[in-house]
Short mmCIF file of C-alpha atoms and ligand atoms in Angstrom, two decimals:
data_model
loop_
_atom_site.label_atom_id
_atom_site.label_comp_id
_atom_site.label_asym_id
_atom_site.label_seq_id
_atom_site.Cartn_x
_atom_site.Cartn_y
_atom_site.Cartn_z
CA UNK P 1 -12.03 -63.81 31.60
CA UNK P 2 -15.19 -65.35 29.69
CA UNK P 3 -17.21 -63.01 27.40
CA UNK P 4 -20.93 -62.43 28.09
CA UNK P 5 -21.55 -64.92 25.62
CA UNK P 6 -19.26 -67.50 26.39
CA UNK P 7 -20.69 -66.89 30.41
CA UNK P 8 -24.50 -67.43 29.21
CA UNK P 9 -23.30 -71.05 28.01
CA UNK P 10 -21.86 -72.01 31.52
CA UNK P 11 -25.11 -70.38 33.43
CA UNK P 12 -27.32 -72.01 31.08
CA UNK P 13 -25.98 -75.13 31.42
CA UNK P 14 -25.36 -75.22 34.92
CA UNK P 15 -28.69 -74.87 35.56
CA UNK P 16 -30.09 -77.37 33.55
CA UNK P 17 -27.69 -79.75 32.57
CA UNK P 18 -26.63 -82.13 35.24
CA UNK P 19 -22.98 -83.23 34.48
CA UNK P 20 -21.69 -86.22 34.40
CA UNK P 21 -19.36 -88.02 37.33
CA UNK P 22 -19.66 -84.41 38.97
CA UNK P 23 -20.28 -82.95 42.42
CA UNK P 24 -22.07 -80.23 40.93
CA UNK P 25 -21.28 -77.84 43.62
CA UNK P 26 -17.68 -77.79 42.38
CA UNK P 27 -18.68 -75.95 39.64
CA UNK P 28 -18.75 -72.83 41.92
CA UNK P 29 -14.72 -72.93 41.55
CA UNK P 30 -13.81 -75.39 38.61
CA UNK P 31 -14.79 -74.29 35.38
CA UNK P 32 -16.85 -75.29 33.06
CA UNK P 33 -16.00 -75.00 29.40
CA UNK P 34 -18.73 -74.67 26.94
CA UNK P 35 -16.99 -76.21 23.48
CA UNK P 36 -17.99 -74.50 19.99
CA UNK P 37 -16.36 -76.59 17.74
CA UNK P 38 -13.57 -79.34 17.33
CA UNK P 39 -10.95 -79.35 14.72
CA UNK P 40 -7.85 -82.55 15.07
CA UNK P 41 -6.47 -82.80 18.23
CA UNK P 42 -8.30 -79.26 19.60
CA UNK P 43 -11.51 -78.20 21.31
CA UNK P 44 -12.46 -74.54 20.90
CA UNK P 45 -14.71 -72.44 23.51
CA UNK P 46 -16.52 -69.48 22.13
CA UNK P 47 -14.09 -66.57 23.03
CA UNK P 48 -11.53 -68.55 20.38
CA UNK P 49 -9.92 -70.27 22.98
CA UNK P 50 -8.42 -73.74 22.61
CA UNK P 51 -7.53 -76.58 24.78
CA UNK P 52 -5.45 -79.78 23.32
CA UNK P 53 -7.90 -83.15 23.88
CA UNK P 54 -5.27 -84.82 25.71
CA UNK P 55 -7.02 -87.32 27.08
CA UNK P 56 -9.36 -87.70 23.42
CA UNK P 57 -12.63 -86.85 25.63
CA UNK P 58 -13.05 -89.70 28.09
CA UNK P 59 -10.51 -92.20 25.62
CA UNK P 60 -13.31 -92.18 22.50
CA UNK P 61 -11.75 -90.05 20.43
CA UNK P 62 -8.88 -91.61 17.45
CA UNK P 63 -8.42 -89.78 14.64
CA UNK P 64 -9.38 -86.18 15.94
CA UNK P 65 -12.44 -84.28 16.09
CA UNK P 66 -13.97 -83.42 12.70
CA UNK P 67 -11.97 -85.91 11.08
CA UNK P 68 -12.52 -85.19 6.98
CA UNK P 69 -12.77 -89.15 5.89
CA UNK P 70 -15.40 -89.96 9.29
CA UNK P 71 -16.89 -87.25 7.97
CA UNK P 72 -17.56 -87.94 4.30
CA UNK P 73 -18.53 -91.69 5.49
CA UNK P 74 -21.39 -90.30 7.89
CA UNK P 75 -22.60 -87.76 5.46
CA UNK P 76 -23.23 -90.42 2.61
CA UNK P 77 -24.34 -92.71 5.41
CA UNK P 78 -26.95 -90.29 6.34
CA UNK P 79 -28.69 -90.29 2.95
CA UNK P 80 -28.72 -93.76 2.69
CA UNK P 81 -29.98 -95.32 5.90
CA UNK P 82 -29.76 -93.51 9.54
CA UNK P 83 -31.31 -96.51 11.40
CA UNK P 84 -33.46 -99.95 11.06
CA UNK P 85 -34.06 -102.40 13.57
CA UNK P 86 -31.68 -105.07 13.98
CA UNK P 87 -34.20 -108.19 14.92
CA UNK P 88 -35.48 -109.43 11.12
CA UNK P 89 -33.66 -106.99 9.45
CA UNK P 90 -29.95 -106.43 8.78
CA UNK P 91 -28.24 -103.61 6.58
CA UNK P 92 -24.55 -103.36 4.91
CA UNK P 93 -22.88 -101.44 7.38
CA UNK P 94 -23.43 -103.74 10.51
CA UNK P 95 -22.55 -106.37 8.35
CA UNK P 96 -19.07 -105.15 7.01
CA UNK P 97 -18.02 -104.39 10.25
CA UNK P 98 -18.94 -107.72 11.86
CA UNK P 99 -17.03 -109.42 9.18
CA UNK P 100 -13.79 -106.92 9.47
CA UNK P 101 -14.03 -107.56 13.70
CA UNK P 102 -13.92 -111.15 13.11
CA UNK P 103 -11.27 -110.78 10.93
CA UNK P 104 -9.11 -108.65 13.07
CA UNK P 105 -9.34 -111.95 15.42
CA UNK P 106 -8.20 -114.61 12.94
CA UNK P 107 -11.95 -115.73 12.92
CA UNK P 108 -11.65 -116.92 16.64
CA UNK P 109 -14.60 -113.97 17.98
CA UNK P 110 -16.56 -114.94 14.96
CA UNK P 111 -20.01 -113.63 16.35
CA UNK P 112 -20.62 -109.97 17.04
CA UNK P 113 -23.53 -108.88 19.35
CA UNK P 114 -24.01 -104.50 19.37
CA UNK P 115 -25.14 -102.09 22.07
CA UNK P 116 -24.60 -98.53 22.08
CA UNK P 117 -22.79 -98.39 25.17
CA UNK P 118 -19.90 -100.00 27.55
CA UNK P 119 -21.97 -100.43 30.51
CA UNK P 120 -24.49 -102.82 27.95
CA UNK P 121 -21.51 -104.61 26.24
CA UNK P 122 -20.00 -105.67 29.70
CA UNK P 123 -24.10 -106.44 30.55
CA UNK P 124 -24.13 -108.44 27.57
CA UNK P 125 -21.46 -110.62 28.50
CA UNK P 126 -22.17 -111.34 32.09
CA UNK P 127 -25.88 -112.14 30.71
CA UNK P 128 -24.58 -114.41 27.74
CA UNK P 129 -21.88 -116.39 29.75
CA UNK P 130 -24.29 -117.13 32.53
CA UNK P 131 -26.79 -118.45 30.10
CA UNK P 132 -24.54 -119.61 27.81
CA UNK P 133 -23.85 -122.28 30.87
CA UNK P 134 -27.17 -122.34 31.47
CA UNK P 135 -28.18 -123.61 28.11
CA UNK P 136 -25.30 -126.04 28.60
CA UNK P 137 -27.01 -127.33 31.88
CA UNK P 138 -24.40 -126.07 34.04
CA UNK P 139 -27.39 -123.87 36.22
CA UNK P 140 -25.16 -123.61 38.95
CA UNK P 141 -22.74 -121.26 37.42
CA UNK P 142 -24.30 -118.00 38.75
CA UNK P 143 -20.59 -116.45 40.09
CA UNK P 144 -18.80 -113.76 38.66
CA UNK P 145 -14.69 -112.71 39.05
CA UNK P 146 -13.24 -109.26 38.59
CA UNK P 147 -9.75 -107.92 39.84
CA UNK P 148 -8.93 -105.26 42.65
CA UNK P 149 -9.44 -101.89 40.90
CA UNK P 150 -11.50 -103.08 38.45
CA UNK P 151 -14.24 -100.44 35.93
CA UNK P 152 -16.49 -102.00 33.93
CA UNK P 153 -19.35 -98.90 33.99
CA UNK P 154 -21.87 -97.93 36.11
CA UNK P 155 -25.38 -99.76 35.58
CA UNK P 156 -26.18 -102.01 38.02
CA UNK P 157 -25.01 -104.89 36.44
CA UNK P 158 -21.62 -103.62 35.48
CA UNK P 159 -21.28 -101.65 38.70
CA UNK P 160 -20.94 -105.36 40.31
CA UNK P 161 -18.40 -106.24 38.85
CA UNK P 162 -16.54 -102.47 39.04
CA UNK P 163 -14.45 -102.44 42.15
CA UNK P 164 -13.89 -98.70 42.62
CA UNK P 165 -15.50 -97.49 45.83
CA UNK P 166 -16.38 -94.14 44.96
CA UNK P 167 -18.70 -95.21 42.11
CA UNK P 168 -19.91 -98.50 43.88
CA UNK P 169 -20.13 -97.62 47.51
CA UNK P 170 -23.45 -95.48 47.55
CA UNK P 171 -25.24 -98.41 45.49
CA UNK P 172 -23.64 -101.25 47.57
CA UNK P 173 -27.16 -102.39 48.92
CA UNK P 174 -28.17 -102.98 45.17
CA UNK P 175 -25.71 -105.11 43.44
CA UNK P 176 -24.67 -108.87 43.67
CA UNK P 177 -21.84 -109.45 44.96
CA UNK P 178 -19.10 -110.58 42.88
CA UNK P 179 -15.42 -112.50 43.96
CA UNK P 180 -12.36 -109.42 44.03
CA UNK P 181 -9.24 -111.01 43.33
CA UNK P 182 -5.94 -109.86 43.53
CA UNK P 183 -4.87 -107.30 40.77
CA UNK P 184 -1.78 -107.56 38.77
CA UNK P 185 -0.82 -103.57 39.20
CA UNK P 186 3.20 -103.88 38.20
CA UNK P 187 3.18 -101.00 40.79
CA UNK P 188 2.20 -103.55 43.83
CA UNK P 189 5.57 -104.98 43.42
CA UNK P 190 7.81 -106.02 46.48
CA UNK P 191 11.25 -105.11 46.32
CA UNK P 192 13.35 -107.36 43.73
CA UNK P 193 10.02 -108.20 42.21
CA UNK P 194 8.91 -108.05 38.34
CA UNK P 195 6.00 -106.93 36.88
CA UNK P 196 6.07 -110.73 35.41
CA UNK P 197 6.06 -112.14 39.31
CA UNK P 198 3.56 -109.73 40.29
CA UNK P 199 1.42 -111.04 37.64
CA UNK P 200 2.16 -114.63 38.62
CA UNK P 201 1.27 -114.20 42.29
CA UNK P 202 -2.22 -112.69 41.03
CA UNK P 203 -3.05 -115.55 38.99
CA UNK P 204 -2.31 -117.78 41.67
CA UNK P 205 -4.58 -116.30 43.76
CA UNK P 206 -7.03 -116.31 40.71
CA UNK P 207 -6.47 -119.94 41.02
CA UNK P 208 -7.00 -120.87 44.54
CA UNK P 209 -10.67 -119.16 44.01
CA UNK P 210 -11.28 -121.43 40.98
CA UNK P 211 -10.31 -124.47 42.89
CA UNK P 212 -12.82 -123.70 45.43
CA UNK P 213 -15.49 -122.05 43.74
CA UNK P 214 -15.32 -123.40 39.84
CA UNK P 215 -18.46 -125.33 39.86
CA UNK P 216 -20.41 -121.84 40.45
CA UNK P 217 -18.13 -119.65 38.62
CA UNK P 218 -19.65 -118.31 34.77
CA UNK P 219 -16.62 -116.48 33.81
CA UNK P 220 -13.83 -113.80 34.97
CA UNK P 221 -13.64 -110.31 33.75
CA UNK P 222 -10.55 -108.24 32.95
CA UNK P 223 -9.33 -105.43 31.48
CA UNK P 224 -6.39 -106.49 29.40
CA UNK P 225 -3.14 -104.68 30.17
CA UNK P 226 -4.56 -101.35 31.58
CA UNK P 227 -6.85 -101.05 34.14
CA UNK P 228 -7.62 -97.96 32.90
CA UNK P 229 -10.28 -96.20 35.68
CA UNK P 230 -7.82 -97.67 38.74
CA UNK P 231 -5.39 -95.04 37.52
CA UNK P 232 -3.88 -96.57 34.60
CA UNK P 233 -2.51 -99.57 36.19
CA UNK P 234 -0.57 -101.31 33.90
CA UNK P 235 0.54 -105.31 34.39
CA UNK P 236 2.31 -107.66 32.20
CA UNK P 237 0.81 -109.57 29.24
CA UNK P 238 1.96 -113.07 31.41
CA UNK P 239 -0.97 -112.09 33.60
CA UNK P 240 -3.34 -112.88 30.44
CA UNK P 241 -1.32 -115.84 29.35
CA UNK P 242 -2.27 -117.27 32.73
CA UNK P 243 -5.85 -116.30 33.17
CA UNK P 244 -6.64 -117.29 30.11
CA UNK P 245 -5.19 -120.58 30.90
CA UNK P 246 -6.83 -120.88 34.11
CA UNK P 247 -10.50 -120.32 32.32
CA UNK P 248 -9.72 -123.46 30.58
CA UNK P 249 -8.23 -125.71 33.01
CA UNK P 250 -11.43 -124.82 35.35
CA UNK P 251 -13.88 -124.53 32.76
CA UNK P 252 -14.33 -120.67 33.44
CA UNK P 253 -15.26 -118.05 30.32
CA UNK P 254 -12.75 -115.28 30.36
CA UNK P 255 -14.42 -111.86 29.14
CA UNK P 256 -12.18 -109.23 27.93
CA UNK P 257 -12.94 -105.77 28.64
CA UNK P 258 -11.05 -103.95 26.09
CA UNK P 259 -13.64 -100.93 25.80
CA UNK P 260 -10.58 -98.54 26.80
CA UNK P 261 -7.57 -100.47 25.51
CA UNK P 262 -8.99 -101.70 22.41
CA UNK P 263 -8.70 -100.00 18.96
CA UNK P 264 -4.71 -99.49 19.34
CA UNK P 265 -4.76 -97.92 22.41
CA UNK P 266 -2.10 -100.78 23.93
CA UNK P 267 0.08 -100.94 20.58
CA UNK P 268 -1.70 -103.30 18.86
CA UNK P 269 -5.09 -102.90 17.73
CA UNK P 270 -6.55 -105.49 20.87
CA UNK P 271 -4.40 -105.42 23.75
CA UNK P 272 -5.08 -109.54 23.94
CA UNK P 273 -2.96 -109.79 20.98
CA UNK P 274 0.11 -108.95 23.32
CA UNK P 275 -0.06 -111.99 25.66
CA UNK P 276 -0.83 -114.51 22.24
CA UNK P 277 -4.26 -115.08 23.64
CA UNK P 278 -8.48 -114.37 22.79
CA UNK P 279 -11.34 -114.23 25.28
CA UNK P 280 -14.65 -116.50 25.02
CA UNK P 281 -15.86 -112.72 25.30
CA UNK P 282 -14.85 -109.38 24.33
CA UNK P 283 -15.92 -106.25 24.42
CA UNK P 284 -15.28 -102.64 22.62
CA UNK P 285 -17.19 -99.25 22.70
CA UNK P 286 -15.49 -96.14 23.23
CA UNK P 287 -12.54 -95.94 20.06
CA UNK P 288 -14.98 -98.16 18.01
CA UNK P 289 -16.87 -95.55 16.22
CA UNK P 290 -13.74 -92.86 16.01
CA UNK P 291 -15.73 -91.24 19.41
CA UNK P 292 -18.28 -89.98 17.04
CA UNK P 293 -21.62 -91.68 17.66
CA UNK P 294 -22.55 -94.32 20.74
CA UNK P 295 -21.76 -97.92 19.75
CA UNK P 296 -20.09 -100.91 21.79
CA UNK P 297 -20.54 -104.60 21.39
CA UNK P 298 -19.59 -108.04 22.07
CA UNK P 299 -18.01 -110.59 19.85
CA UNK P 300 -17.63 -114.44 20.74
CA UNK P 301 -16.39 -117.62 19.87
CA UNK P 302 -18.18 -120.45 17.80
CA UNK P 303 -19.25 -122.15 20.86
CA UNK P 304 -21.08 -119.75 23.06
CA UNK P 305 -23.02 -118.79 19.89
CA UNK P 306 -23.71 -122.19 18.99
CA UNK P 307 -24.86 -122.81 23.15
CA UNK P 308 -27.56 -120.50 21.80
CA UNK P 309 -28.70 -122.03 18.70
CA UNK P 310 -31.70 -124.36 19.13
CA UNK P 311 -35.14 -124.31 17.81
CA UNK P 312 -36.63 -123.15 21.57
CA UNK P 313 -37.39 -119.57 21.93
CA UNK P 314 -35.96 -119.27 25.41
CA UNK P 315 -32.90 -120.74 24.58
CA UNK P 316 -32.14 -117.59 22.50
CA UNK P 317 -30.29 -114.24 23.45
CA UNK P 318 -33.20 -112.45 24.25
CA UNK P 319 -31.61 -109.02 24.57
CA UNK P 320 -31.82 -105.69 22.75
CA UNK P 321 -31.51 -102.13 22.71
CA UNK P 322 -33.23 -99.64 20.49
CA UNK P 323 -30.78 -98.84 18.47
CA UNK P 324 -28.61 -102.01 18.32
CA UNK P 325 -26.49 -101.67 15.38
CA UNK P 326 -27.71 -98.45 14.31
CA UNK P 327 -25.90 -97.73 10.66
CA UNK P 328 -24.48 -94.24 11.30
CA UNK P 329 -22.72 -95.73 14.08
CA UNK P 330 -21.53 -98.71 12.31
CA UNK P 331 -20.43 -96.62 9.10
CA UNK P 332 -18.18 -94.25 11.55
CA UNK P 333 -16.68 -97.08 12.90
CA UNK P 334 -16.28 -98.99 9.11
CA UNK P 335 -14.21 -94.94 8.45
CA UNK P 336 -12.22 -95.55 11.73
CA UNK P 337 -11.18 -99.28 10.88
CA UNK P 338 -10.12 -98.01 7.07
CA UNK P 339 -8.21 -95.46 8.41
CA UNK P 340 -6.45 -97.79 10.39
CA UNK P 341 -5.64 -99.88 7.70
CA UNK P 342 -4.62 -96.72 4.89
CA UNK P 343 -2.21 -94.57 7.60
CA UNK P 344 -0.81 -97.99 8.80
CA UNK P 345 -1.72 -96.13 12.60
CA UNK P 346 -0.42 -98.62 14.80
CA UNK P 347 3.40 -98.55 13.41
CA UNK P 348 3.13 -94.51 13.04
CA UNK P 349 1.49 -94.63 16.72
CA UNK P 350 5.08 -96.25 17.76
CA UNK P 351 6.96 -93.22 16.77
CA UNK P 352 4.33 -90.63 18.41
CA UNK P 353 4.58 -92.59 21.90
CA UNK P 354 8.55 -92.45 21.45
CA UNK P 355 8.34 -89.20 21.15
CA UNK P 356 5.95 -88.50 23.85
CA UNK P 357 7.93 -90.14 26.08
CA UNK P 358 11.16 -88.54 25.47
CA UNK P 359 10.06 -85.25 25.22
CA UNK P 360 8.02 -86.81 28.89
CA UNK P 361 11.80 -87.43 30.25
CA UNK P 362 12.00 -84.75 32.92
CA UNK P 363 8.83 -85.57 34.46
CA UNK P 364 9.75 -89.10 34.60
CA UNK P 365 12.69 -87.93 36.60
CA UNK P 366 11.14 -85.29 38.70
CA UNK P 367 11.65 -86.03 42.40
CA UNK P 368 8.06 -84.75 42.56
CA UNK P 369 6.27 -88.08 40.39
CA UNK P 370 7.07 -91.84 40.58
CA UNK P 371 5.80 -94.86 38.58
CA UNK P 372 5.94 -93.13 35.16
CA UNK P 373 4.83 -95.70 32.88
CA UNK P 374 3.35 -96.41 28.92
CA UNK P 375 1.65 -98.53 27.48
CA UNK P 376 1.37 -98.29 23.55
CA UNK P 377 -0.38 -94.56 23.57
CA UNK P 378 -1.25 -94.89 27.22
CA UNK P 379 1.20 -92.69 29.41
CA UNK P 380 0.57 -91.96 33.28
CA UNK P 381 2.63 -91.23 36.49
CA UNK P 382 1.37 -90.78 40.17
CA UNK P 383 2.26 -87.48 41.63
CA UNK P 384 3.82 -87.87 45.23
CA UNK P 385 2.22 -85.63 47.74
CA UNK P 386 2.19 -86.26 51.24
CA UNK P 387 -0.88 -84.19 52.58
CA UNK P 388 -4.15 -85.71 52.35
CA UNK P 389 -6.02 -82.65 52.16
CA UNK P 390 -3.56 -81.29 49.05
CA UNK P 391 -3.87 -84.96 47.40
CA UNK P 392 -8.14 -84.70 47.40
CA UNK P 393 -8.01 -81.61 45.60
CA UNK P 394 -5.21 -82.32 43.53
CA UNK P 395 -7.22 -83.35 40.15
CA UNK P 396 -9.57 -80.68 39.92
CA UNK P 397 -6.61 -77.93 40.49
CA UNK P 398 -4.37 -79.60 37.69
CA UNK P 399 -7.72 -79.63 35.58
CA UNK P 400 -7.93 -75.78 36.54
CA UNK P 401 -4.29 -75.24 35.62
CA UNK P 402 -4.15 -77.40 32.69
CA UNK P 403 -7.19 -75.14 31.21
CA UNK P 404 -4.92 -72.33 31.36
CA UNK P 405 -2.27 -74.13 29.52
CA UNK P 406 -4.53 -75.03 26.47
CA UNK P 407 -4.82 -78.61 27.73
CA UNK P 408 -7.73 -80.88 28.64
CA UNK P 409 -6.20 -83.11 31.34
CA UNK P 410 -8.00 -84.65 33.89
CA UNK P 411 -6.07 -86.53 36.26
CA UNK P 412 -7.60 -89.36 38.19
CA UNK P 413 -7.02 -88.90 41.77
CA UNK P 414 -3.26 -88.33 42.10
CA UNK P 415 -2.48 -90.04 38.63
CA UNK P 416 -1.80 -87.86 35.65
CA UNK P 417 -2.02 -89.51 32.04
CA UNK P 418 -1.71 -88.52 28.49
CA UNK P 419 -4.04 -91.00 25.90
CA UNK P 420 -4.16 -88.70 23.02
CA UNK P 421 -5.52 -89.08 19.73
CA UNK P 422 -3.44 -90.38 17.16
CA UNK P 423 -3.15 -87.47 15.04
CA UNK P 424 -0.32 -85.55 16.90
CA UNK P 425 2.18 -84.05 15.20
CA UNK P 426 5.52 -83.61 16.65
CA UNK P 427 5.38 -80.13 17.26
CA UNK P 428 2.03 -81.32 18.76
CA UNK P 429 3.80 -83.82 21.03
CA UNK P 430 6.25 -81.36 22.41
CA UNK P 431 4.20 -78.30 23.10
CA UNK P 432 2.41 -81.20 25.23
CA UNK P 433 5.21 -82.44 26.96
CA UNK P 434 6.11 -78.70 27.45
CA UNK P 435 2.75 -78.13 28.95
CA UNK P 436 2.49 -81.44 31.20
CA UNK P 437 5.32 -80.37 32.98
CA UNK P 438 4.42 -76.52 33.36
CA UNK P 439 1.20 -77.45 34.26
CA UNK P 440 2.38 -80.31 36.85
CA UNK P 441 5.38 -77.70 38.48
CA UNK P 442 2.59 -75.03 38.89
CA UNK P 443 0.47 -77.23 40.70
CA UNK P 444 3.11 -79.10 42.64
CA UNK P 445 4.39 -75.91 43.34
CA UNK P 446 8.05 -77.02 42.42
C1 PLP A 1 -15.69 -96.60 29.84
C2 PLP A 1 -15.60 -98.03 30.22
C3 PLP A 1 -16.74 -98.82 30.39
C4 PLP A 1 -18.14 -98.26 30.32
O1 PLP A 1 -18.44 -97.68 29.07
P1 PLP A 1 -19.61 -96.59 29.02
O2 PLP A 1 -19.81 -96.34 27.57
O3 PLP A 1 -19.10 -95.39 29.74
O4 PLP A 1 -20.80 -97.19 29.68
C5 PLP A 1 -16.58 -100.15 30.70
N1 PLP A 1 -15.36 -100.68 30.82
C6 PLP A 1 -14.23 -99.97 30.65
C7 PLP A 1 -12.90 -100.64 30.78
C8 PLP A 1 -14.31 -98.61 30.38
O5 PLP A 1 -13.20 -97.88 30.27
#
């Protein structure tokens, strides 16, 4: 039971705050939790209860909430500089963290371009390739390639290129149409079939587009290793290996969508480092900034940059946003990258997903789920249930009974995952595991 206090919040809100990627009538039986304050891996409501951020609040948060050493940075930050324009006028912050990006890619993505969201960074690139070509005098490469399954957010632009149907479907009318090629999903595979052939036959159909259709193709879009909005589909690093090879052979940019799978999420701090390979584009928001403050952007290679350099006006990346590079953003994400770097996270990460998944080991085995699968600190499986009227609802009543369990889960359609923050402890790890499977058993109903 809520406390009169704790019930003002929801009423309040409900009345005047329209939720995100909500039917808003649901809120007549899901609840809505009003959050007080944030302390490591836990929320906390108002009546002192707390609910483990399994799921680090839509994949942003890394290090926990109210993470002392993000902390410290944003409160110097703040009496320093909280913003500047970006166009004639630069600042340390935006700069460091430019110069540690490239780094983290061997200098290849030497160039970063900022945004405060995902939906602008995957903008960005579809705008930047196309004129990129453009600039080149290839005006006939108007054509863009995503996979079955694929999220790249929800403007208009970005929405094109996203092939989920309940997002896209009502907007259909508006956007351009964009090629849909085959996705790599290891789950797709035919009996006696790897994830590595599954990945092969995708790329071969990725192929027999480019033969046809090169000429007017700017670039492909992925979402290395996960495609995390499908349902955490998960494919093998070959598929990568082979786009990326494709892009060349037919003269294609490859854009990398690592907004969810970047910043360690995979295992390694970009998930393109697993199949040996780097984008012409690539993109990050979300994890960037610790899920602190808004912040996403692009980084490229030498020679889309230099496709831009030129005396004439036009031939310039005319875009912006307000507050492009803003400096309290930047200095969260400058904290985020150091702590990387002092609690060596992405080896300690390899123990916590061990862990996870062990302590995960009846679930994985329950006749009840099938295609448990990780990825670094990505773990999912797809509950099996055969009635389609018990599948619809089944999210929002594992979000109900997950509540009750101290977690924040939110399955996505009949796929449960865990993408914590990396702060867990290992009691941490097994009260979730614990809870997962209570949670899962209740709702399942055995
Ligand atoms: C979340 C997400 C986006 C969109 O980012 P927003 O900040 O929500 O606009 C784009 N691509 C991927 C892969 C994402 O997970």
């Amino acid at each position: 039971m809520n406390s009169p206090r704790q019930s003002d919040w929801i009423a309040r809100s409900l009345k005047s705050v329209w939720h995100p990627c909500t039917q808003m009538q649901h809120h007549e039986t899901v609840p809505l939790v009003p959050v007080s304050h944030g302390r490591g891996a836990w929320l906390y409501d108002h009546d002192g209860r707390r609910y483990l951020d399994a799921i680090s609040s839509w994949w942003v948060n890394l290090f926990g909430h109210a993470n002392p050493r993000i902390n410290a940075a944003l409160k110097d930050q703040l009496d320093k500089l909280e913003h500047a324009m970006l166009a004639g006028f630069t600042h340390e912050p935006v700069i460091a963290l430019s110069e540690q990006l490239a780094a983290r890619t061997g200098h290849v993505l030497g160039h970063c371009f900022y945004a405060s969201d995902g939906a602008s960074a995957v903008e960005i690139a579809l705008k930047m390739s196309f004129h990129a070509w453009r600039n080149a005098g290839q005006t006939g490469k108007q054509e863009f390639v995503c996979l079955k399954g694929s999220y790249h957010g929800e403007t208009i632009g970005a929405l094109a290129v996203t092939d989920v149907p309940l997002f896209r479907d009502a907007y259909g009318p508006l956007l351009r149409q964009a090629h849909v090629v085959a996705t790599p999903d290891a789950r797709t595979a035919q009996d006696g079939e790897s994830a590595a052939d599954v990945a092969r036959h995708a790329a071969q159909e990725l192929e027999t587009l480019l033969q046809q259709r090169a000429g007017h193709i700017a670039a492909v879009i992925v979402e290395p290793l996960v495609q995390c909005a499908a349902g955490m589909a998960m494919h093998d690093p070959a598929y990568l290996t082979e786009v990326r090879a494709l892009c060349d052979r037919y003269q294609v940019h490859l854009i990398a969508d690592e907004i969810a799978v970047g910043c360690g999420r995979t295992g390694t701090f970009f998930a393109c480092e697993q199949a040996n390979i780097w984008p012409d584009f690539l993109c990050l928001s979300k994890g960037i900034s610790g899920g602190y403050l808004p912040l996403s952007l692009v980084m490229t290679r030498d020679a889309i940059y230099d496709a831009f350099y030129h005396a004439d006006v036009a031939r310039g990346f005319l875009h912006s946003h307000s507050y492009t590079g803003n400096p309290l953003a930047c200095r969260a994400a400058l904290a985020t990258l150091a702590i990387f770097d002092e609690d060596d996270v992405i080896n300690r990460n390899r123990a916590r997903a061990a862990r996870l998944t062990q302590a995960l080991a009846p679930l994985a085995a329950h006749p009840r789920t099938s295609h448990f699968r990780r990825r670094g600190m990505i773990l999912a499986f797809d509950a099996v249930i055969d009635d389609a009227a018990e599948a619809a609802t089944f999210s929002r009543r594992f979000f109900t009974a997950a509540l009750e369990h101290e977690l924040l889960l939110r399955p996505i359609g009949r796929t449960v995952y865990l993408m914590p923050p990396y702060v867990l402890d290992d009691e941490e790890i097994d009260g979730l595991a614990a809870r997962t499977q209570a949670v899962f058993e209740q709702v399942i109903g055995k």
